[in-house]
PDB file of C-alpha atoms in Angstrom:
ATOM      1  CA  GLU P  10      15.642   7.172 -36.474  1.00  0.00           C
ATOM      2  CA  ALA P  11      12.294   8.200 -37.964  1.00  0.00           C
ATOM      3  CA  GLY P  12      11.470   6.559 -41.280  1.00  0.00           C
ATOM      4  CA  VAL P  13       9.978   7.933 -44.467  1.00  0.00           C
ATOM      5  CA  ALA P  14       6.528   9.319 -43.737  1.00  0.00           C
ATOM      6  CA  GLN P  15       3.739   9.297 -46.316  1.00  0.00           C
ATOM      7  CA  SER P  16       0.131  10.410 -46.239  1.00  0.00           C
ATOM      8  CA  PRO P  17      -2.616   9.629 -46.788  1.00  0.00           C
ATOM      9  CA  ARG P  18      -2.457   5.852 -46.408  1.00  0.00           C
ATOM     10  CA  TYR P  19      -5.458   5.269 -48.661  1.00  0.00           C
ATOM     11  CA  LYS P  20      -7.338   7.421 -51.151  1.00  0.00           C
ATOM     12  CA  ILE P  21     -10.397   6.707 -53.253  1.00  0.00           C
ATOM     13  CA  ILE P  22     -11.401   9.176 -55.972  1.00  0.00           C
ATOM     14  CA  GLU P  23     -13.434   9.226 -59.151  1.00  0.00           C
ATOM     15  CA  LYS P  24     -11.811   9.574 -62.543  1.00  0.00           C
ATOM     16  CA  ARG P  25     -11.075  13.116 -63.638  1.00  0.00           C
ATOM     17  CA  GLN P  26     -10.707  14.252 -60.029  1.00  0.00           C
ATOM     18  CA  SER P  27      -7.395  15.467 -58.650  1.00  0.00           C
ATOM     19  CA  VAL P  28      -5.373  14.012 -55.787  1.00  0.00           C
ATOM     20  CA  ALA P  29      -2.176  14.844 -53.929  1.00  0.00           C
ATOM     21  CA  PHE P  30       0.235  12.732 -51.917  1.00  0.00           C
ATOM     22  CA  TRP P  31       2.749  13.951 -49.389  1.00  0.00           C
ATOM     23  CA  CYS P  32       6.138  12.557 -48.389  1.00  0.00           C
ATOM     24  CA  ASN P  33       8.629  13.497 -45.700  1.00  0.00           C
ATOM     25  CA  PRO P  34      11.962  11.711 -46.199  1.00  0.00           C
ATOM     26  CA  ILE P  35      14.466  10.698 -43.570  1.00  0.00           C
ATOM     27  CA  SER P  36      16.140  13.765 -42.111  1.00  0.00           C
ATOM     28  CA  GLY P  37      19.294  14.659 -43.983  1.00  0.00           C
ATOM     29  CA  HIS P  38      18.582  12.524 -47.044  1.00  0.00           C
ATOM     30  CA  ALA P  39      19.364  14.523 -50.176  1.00  0.00           C
ATOM     31  CA  THR P  40      17.661  12.219 -52.645  1.00  0.00           C
ATOM     32  CA  LEU P  41      13.921  11.593 -52.822  1.00  0.00           C
ATOM     33  CA  TYR P  42      12.082   9.239 -55.173  1.00  0.00           C
ATOM     34  CA  TRP P  43       8.469   8.688 -56.135  1.00  0.00           C
ATOM     35  CA  TYR P  44       7.595   5.219 -57.421  1.00  0.00           C
ATOM     36  CA  GLN P  45       4.355   3.850 -58.834  1.00  0.00           C
ATOM     37  CA  GLN P  46       3.587   0.214 -58.034  1.00  0.00           C
ATOM     38  CA  ILE P  47       0.711  -1.272 -60.008  1.00  0.00           C
ATOM     39  CA  LEU P  48      -0.728  -4.504 -58.635  1.00  0.00           C
ATOM     40  CA  GLY P  49       1.394  -7.461 -59.725  1.00  0.00           C
ATOM     41  CA  GLN P  50       4.258  -5.300 -60.992  1.00  0.00           C
ATOM     42  CA  GLY P  51       7.471  -3.995 -59.533  1.00  0.00           C
ATOM     43  CA  PRO P  52       7.865  -0.362 -58.521  1.00  0.00           C
ATOM     44  CA  LYS P  53       8.440   2.022 -61.429  1.00  0.00           C
ATOM     45  CA  LEU P  54      10.317   5.260 -60.878  1.00  0.00           C
ATOM     46  CA  LEU P  55       8.243   8.363 -61.620  1.00  0.00           C
ATOM     47  CA  ILE P  56      10.615  11.077 -60.490  1.00  0.00           C
ATOM     48  CA  GLN P  57      13.887  11.483 -58.607  1.00  0.00           C
ATOM     49  CA  PHE P  58      14.952  14.648 -56.796  1.00  0.00           C
ATOM     50  CA  GLN P  59      18.433  15.550 -55.647  1.00  0.00           C
ATOM     51  CA  ASN P  60      17.831  18.213 -52.988  1.00  0.00           C
ATOM     52  CA  ASN P  61      15.191  20.361 -54.720  1.00  0.00           C
ATOM     53  CA  GLY P  62      16.332  19.672 -58.292  1.00  0.00           C
ATOM     54  CA  VAL P  63      14.910  17.008 -60.618  1.00  0.00           C
ATOM     55  CA  VAL P  64      17.418  14.303 -61.625  1.00  0.00           C
ATOM     56  CA  ASP P  65      15.121  11.974 -63.576  1.00  0.00           C
ATOM     57  CA  ASP P  66      11.491  12.447 -64.566  1.00  0.00           C
ATOM     58  CA  SER P  67      11.617  10.515 -67.826  1.00  0.00           C
ATOM     59  CA  GLN P  68       8.743   8.195 -66.845  1.00  0.00           C
ATOM     60  CA  LEU P  69       6.494  10.828 -65.290  1.00  0.00           C
ATOM     61  CA  PRO P  70       3.312  11.422 -67.360  1.00  0.00           C
ATOM     62  CA  LYS P  71       3.756  15.158 -67.344  1.00  0.00           C
ATOM     63  CA  ASP P  72       0.372  15.918 -68.879  1.00  0.00           C
ATOM     64  CA  ARG P  73      -1.310  14.832 -65.636  1.00  0.00           C
ATOM     65  CA  PHE P  74       1.361  14.217 -62.991  1.00  0.00           C
ATOM     66  CA  SER P  75       3.415  16.868 -61.244  1.00  0.00           C
ATOM     67  CA  ALA P  76       5.767  16.806 -58.290  1.00  0.00           C
ATOM     68  CA  GLU P  77       7.679  19.344 -56.293  1.00  0.00           C
ATOM     69  CA  ARG P  78      10.191  19.320 -53.502  1.00  0.00           C
ATOM     70  CA  LEU P  79      10.364  22.807 -52.154  1.00  0.00           C
ATOM     71  CA  LYS P  80      13.285  23.586 -49.838  1.00  0.00           C
ATOM     72  CA  GLY P  81      14.753  20.168 -50.591  1.00  0.00           C
ATOM     73  CA  VAL P  82      12.905  18.403 -47.786  1.00  0.00           C
ATOM     74  CA  ASP P  83       9.342  17.114 -48.108  1.00  0.00           C
ATOM     75  CA  SER P  84       7.631  16.525 -51.418  1.00  0.00           C
ATOM     76  CA  THR P  85       4.177  16.468 -52.983  1.00  0.00           C
ATOM     77  CA  LEU P  86       3.043  14.362 -55.936  1.00  0.00           C
ATOM     78  CA  LYS P  87      -0.149  15.450 -57.702  1.00  0.00           C
ATOM     79  CA  ILE P  88      -2.355  13.811 -60.298  1.00  0.00           C
ATOM     80  CA  GLN P  89      -4.803  15.979 -62.224  1.00  0.00           C
ATOM     81  CA  PRO P  90      -7.001  14.660 -63.733  1.00  0.00           C
ATOM     82  CA  ALA P  91      -6.838  11.056 -62.560  1.00  0.00           C
ATOM     83  CA  LYS P  92      -7.508   8.116 -64.878  1.00  0.00           C
ATOM     84  CA  LEU P  93      -8.587   4.585 -64.038  1.00  0.00           C
ATOM     85  CA  GLU P  94      -5.108   3.276 -64.895  1.00  0.00           C
ATOM     86  CA  ASP P  95      -3.584   5.469 -62.172  1.00  0.00           C
ATOM     87  CA  SER P  96      -4.904   3.047 -59.546  1.00  0.00           C
ATOM     88  CA  ALA P  97      -1.734   1.884 -57.803  1.00  0.00           C
ATOM     89  CA  VAL P  98       0.361   2.239 -54.680  1.00  0.00           C
ATOM     90  CA  TYR P  99       2.522   5.359 -54.733  1.00  0.00           C
ATOM     91  CA  LEU P 100       5.747   4.844 -52.857  1.00  0.00           C
ATOM     92  CA  CYS P 101       8.123   7.488 -51.636  1.00  0.00           C
ATOM     93  CA  ALA P 102      11.735   6.599 -50.900  1.00  0.00           C
ATOM     94  CA  SER P 103      14.852   8.463 -49.889  1.00  0.00           C
ATOM     95  CA  SER P 104      18.581   7.896 -49.785  1.00  0.00           C
ATOM     96  CA  SER P 105      21.435   9.912 -48.446  1.00  0.00           C
ATOM     97  CA  GLU P 106      23.245  10.759 -51.692  1.00  0.00           C
ATOM     98  CA  GLY P 107      21.581   9.130 -54.689  1.00  0.00           C
ATOM     99  CA  LEU P 108      24.517   6.882 -55.496  1.00  0.00           C
ATOM    100  CA  GLY P 109      23.636   3.741 -57.416  1.00  0.00           C
ATOM    101  CA  ASN P 110      24.606   1.195 -54.800  1.00  0.00           C
ATOM    102  CA  GLU P 111      22.930   2.999 -51.929  1.00  0.00           C
ATOM    103  CA  LYS P 112      20.168   1.587 -49.796  1.00  0.00           C
ATOM    104  CA  LEU P 113      16.747   3.077 -50.459  1.00  0.00           C
ATOM    105  CA  PHE P 114      14.438   3.701 -47.502  1.00  0.00           C
ATOM    106  CA  PHE P 115      10.765   3.372 -48.410  1.00  0.00           C
ATOM    107  CA  GLY P 116       7.620   4.711 -46.833  1.00  0.00           C
ATOM    108  CA  SER P 117       4.516   2.539 -46.430  1.00  0.00           C
ATOM    109  CA  GLY P 118       2.937   4.025 -49.531  1.00  0.00           C
ATOM    110  CA  THR P 119      -0.387   5.557 -50.512  1.00  0.00           C
ATOM    111  CA  GLN P 120      -2.875   3.185 -52.079  1.00  0.00           C
ATOM    112  CA  LEU P 121      -4.916   5.034 -54.699  1.00  0.00           C
ATOM    113  CA  SER P 122      -8.132   3.668 -56.149  1.00  0.00           C
ATOM    114  CA  VAL P 123      -9.633   5.539 -59.100  1.00  0.00           C
ATOM    115  CA  LEU P 124     -13.278   4.614 -59.768  1.00  0.00           C
TER     116      LEU P 124
ATOM    117  CA  GLY K  21      18.074  -1.051 -71.211  1.00  0.00           C
ATOM    118  CA  ASN K  22      18.385  -2.693 -67.814  1.00  0.00           C
ATOM    119  CA  SER K  23      15.857  -5.331 -66.798  1.00  0.00           C
ATOM    120  CA  VAL K  24      15.239  -7.883 -64.071  1.00  0.00           C
ATOM    121  CA  THR K  25      13.323 -11.141 -64.415  1.00  0.00           C
ATOM    122  CA  GLN K  26      12.040 -12.997 -61.358  1.00  0.00           C
ATOM    123  CA  MET K  27      10.283 -16.317 -61.013  1.00  0.00           C
ATOM    124  CA  GLU K  28       6.552 -15.933 -60.774  1.00  0.00           C
ATOM    125  CA  GLY K  29       4.774 -16.638 -57.558  1.00  0.00           C
ATOM    126  CA  PRO K  30       3.167 -17.263 -55.329  1.00  0.00           C
ATOM    127  CA  VAL K  31       5.591 -19.669 -53.741  1.00  0.00           C
ATOM    128  CA  THR K  32       4.090 -21.730 -50.923  1.00  0.00           C
ATOM    129  CA  LEU K  33       6.397 -23.621 -48.578  1.00  0.00           C
ATOM    130  CA  SER K  34       6.096 -25.421 -45.293  1.00  0.00           C
ATOM    131  CA  GLU K  35       8.018 -24.068 -42.331  1.00  0.00           C
ATOM    132  CA  GLU K  36      11.698 -25.160 -42.295  1.00  0.00           C
ATOM    133  CA  ALA K  37      11.702 -25.866 -46.042  1.00  0.00           C
ATOM    134  CA  PHE K  38      14.510 -24.650 -48.326  1.00  0.00           C
ATOM    135  CA  LEU K  39      13.784 -21.520 -50.341  1.00  0.00           C
ATOM    136  CA  THR K  40      15.081 -20.457 -53.730  1.00  0.00           C
ATOM    137  CA  ILE K  41      13.710 -17.470 -55.633  1.00  0.00           C
ATOM    138  CA  ASN K  42      15.317 -17.089 -59.039  1.00  0.00           C
ATOM    139  CA  CYS K  43      16.425 -13.741 -60.416  1.00  0.00           C
ATOM    140  CA  THR K  44      18.243 -12.994 -63.649  1.00  0.00           C
ATOM    141  CA  TYR K  45      19.182  -9.629 -65.034  1.00  0.00           C
ATOM    142  CA  THR K  46      20.091  -7.828 -68.238  1.00  0.00           C
ATOM    143  CA  ALA K  47      22.549  -4.968 -68.017  1.00  0.00           C
ATOM    144  CA  THR K  48      25.860  -3.931 -69.482  1.00  0.00           C
ATOM    145  CA  GLY K  49      28.965  -4.025 -67.339  1.00  0.00           C
ATOM    146  CA  TYR K  50      28.724  -4.684 -63.625  1.00  0.00           C
ATOM    147  CA  PRO K  51      25.540  -3.416 -61.996  1.00  0.00           C
ATOM    148  CA  SER K  52      24.836  -3.499 -58.270  1.00  0.00           C
ATOM    149  CA  LEU K  53      22.223  -6.098 -57.320  1.00  0.00           C
ATOM    150  CA  PHE K  54      19.699  -6.055 -54.500  1.00  0.00           C
ATOM    151  CA  TRP K  55      16.935  -8.001 -52.863  1.00  0.00           C
ATOM    152  CA  TYR K  56      14.181  -5.945 -51.226  1.00  0.00           C
ATOM    153  CA  VAL K  57      11.397  -7.424 -49.084  1.00  0.00           C
ATOM    154  CA  GLN K  58       7.891  -6.080 -48.501  1.00  0.00           C
ATOM    155  CA  TYR K  59       6.071  -7.444 -45.472  1.00  0.00           C
ATOM    156  CA  PRO K  60       2.273  -7.109 -45.397  1.00  0.00           C
ATOM    157  CA  GLY K  61       1.205  -3.519 -44.815  1.00  0.00           C
ATOM    158  CA  GLU K  62       4.758  -2.186 -44.845  1.00  0.00           C
ATOM    159  CA  GLY K  63       7.082  -0.438 -47.283  1.00  0.00           C
ATOM    160  CA  LEU K  64       9.918  -2.139 -49.117  1.00  0.00           C
ATOM    161  CA  GLN K  65      13.113  -2.617 -47.159  1.00  0.00           C
ATOM    162  CA  LEU K  66      16.543  -3.698 -48.271  1.00  0.00           C
ATOM    163  CA  LEU K  67      17.259  -7.332 -47.456  1.00  0.00           C
ATOM    164  CA  LEU K  68      20.729  -7.720 -48.955  1.00  0.00           C
ATOM    165  CA  LYS K  69      22.930  -6.476 -51.755  1.00  0.00           C
ATOM    166  CA  ALA K  70      26.065  -7.287 -53.759  1.00  0.00           C
ATOM    167  CA  THR K  71      28.082  -4.786 -55.729  1.00  0.00           C
ATOM    168  CA  LYS K  72      30.571  -6.905 -57.678  1.00  0.00           C
ATOM    169  CA  ALA K  73      30.868 -10.308 -59.288  1.00  0.00           C
ATOM    170  CA  ASP K  74      31.145 -13.304 -56.916  1.00  0.00           C
ATOM    171  CA  ASP K  75      30.082 -11.175 -53.943  1.00  0.00           C
ATOM    172  CA  LYS K  76      27.646 -12.857 -51.575  1.00  0.00           C
ATOM    173  CA  GLY K  77      25.070 -10.737 -49.814  1.00  0.00           C
ATOM    174  CA  SER K  78      23.525 -12.121 -46.644  1.00  0.00           C
ATOM    175  CA  ASN K  79      21.064 -11.046 -43.975  1.00  0.00           C
ATOM    176  CA  LYS K  80      18.570 -12.740 -41.624  1.00  0.00           C
ATOM    177  CA  GLY K  81      19.591 -16.182 -42.932  1.00  0.00           C
ATOM    178  CA  PHE K  82      19.012 -15.195 -46.561  1.00  0.00           C
ATOM    179  CA  GLU K  83      21.858 -15.317 -49.091  1.00  0.00           C
ATOM    180  CA  ALA K  84      22.379 -14.403 -52.726  1.00  0.00           C
ATOM    181  CA  THR K  85      25.528 -14.650 -54.845  1.00  0.00           C
ATOM    182  CA  TYR K  86      26.293 -12.289 -57.750  1.00  0.00           C
ATOM    183  CA  ARG K  87      26.967 -14.592 -60.714  1.00  0.00           C
ATOM    184  CA  LYS K  88      28.251 -12.640 -63.693  1.00  0.00           C
ATOM    185  CA  GLU K  89      28.608 -15.708 -65.919  1.00  0.00           C
ATOM    186  CA  THR K  90      24.911 -16.568 -65.593  1.00  0.00           C
ATOM    187  CA  THR K  91      23.697 -12.977 -64.922  1.00  0.00           C
ATOM    188  CA  SER K  92      21.871 -14.254 -61.869  1.00  0.00           C
ATOM    189  CA  PHE K  93      21.293 -13.296 -58.243  1.00  0.00           C
ATOM    190  CA  HIS K  94      19.130 -16.064 -56.802  1.00  0.00           C
ATOM    191  CA  LEU K  95      17.819 -15.678 -53.255  1.00  0.00           C
ATOM    192  CA  GLU K  96      18.159 -18.659 -50.901  1.00  0.00           C
ATOM    193  CA  LYS K  97      17.355 -19.548 -47.331  1.00  0.00           C
ATOM    194  CA  GLY K  98      17.983 -22.885 -45.717  1.00  0.00           C
ATOM    195  CA  SER K  99      14.972 -22.986 -43.398  1.00  0.00           C
ATOM    196  CA  VAL K 100      12.070 -20.574 -43.846  1.00  0.00           C
ATOM    197  CA  GLN K 101       9.792 -19.397 -41.070  1.00  0.00           C
ATOM    198  CA  VAL K 102       6.204 -18.174 -41.105  1.00  0.00           C
ATOM    199  CA  SER K 103       7.552 -14.683 -40.439  1.00  0.00           C
ATOM    200  CA  ASP K 104       9.354 -14.769 -43.816  1.00  0.00           C
ATOM    201  CA  SER K 105       6.008 -14.566 -45.618  1.00  0.00           C
ATOM    202  CA  ALA K 106       6.306 -11.449 -47.779  1.00  0.00           C
ATOM    203  CA  VAL K 107       6.880 -10.234 -51.320  1.00  0.00           C
ATOM    204  CA  TYR K 108      10.508 -10.316 -52.480  1.00  0.00           C
ATOM    205  CA  PHE K 109      11.830  -7.971 -55.177  1.00  0.00           C
ATOM    206  CA  CYS K 110      15.076  -8.372 -57.078  1.00  0.00           C
ATOM    207  CA  ALA K 111      16.549  -5.088 -58.308  1.00  0.00           C
ATOM    208  CA  LEU K 112      19.592  -3.622 -59.988  1.00  0.00           C
ATOM    209  CA  THR K 113      21.230  -0.306 -60.605  1.00  0.00           C
ATOM    210  CA  LYS K 114      24.371   0.928 -62.256  1.00  0.00           C
ATOM    211  CA  GLY K 115      26.194   4.095 -61.412  1.00  0.00           C
ATOM    212  CA  TYR K 116      23.687   6.902 -60.965  1.00  0.00           C
ATOM    213  CA  GLN K 117      20.987   5.171 -63.020  1.00  0.00           C
ATOM    214  CA  LYS K 118      17.587   4.582 -61.503  1.00  0.00           C
ATOM    215  CA  VAL K 119      16.918   1.328 -59.665  1.00  0.00           C
ATOM    216  CA  THR K 120      15.116  -1.231 -61.833  1.00  0.00           C
ATOM    217  CA  PHE K 121      12.877  -3.660 -59.951  1.00  0.00           C
ATOM    218  CA  GLY K 122      11.555  -7.073 -60.896  1.00  0.00           C
ATOM    219  CA  THR K 123       7.855  -7.852 -60.634  1.00  0.00           C
ATOM    220  CA  GLY K 124       8.151  -9.426 -57.185  1.00  0.00           C
ATOM    221  CA  THR K 125       7.642 -12.963 -55.896  1.00  0.00           C
ATOM    222  CA  LYS K 126       5.149 -13.608 -53.137  1.00  0.00           C
ATOM    223  CA  LEU K 127       6.253 -16.149 -50.554  1.00  0.00           C
ATOM    224  CA  GLN K 128       3.777 -17.805 -48.229  1.00  0.00           C
ATOM    225  CA  VAL K 129       5.108 -20.040 -45.471  1.00  0.00           C
ATOM    226  CA  ILE K 130       2.621 -22.310 -43.744  1.00  0.00           C
ATOM    227  CA  PRO K 131       3.125 -23.856 -40.296  1.00  0.00           C
TER     228      PRO K 131
END
């Protein structure tokens, strides 16, 4: 079974530039998550999709972050413009139904450095 | 709101030593509890879980028991190996609420 695919693996940009991350979840998984993991902290949920609808985006900084999941499969997370404090690992995860006690499957993440 | 508190790391142990990583939580009712592990260069993966009080989750020699009376879910392993070196995250969720993660505890096992 193929896992959650993310790209790019690493990205270095200057502040005020824009950046985009891509995620392809496990085939058939209805629920897709984007997490931000700042060094020394646990992952923080940015946005959760159920198919192509947003379930929770309460912690997404909507003035600069946006995400979409067209056709309910792969997803793109964008930051525009980036700030220094956006330096983090961005993790994509998926699960089959989005139920609370389900196992999450994570990708390897995109490490973003904002200079 | 929900929260998870883990012991700070890094934890350094010799091979075959006993491991305990403490985790306590704050949540109403009966959340589901998890331990995720992140090996170097890889994504997080589920290690074990427990969904009700007194349940014991176990996998790869690791165990954790859901203790409602102490709101704890401590991770234990009787004899660690070098290959167990990783970052361990305690997490909880309840119903359809988002998963809340602890800050992670780095474990380093030396030969």
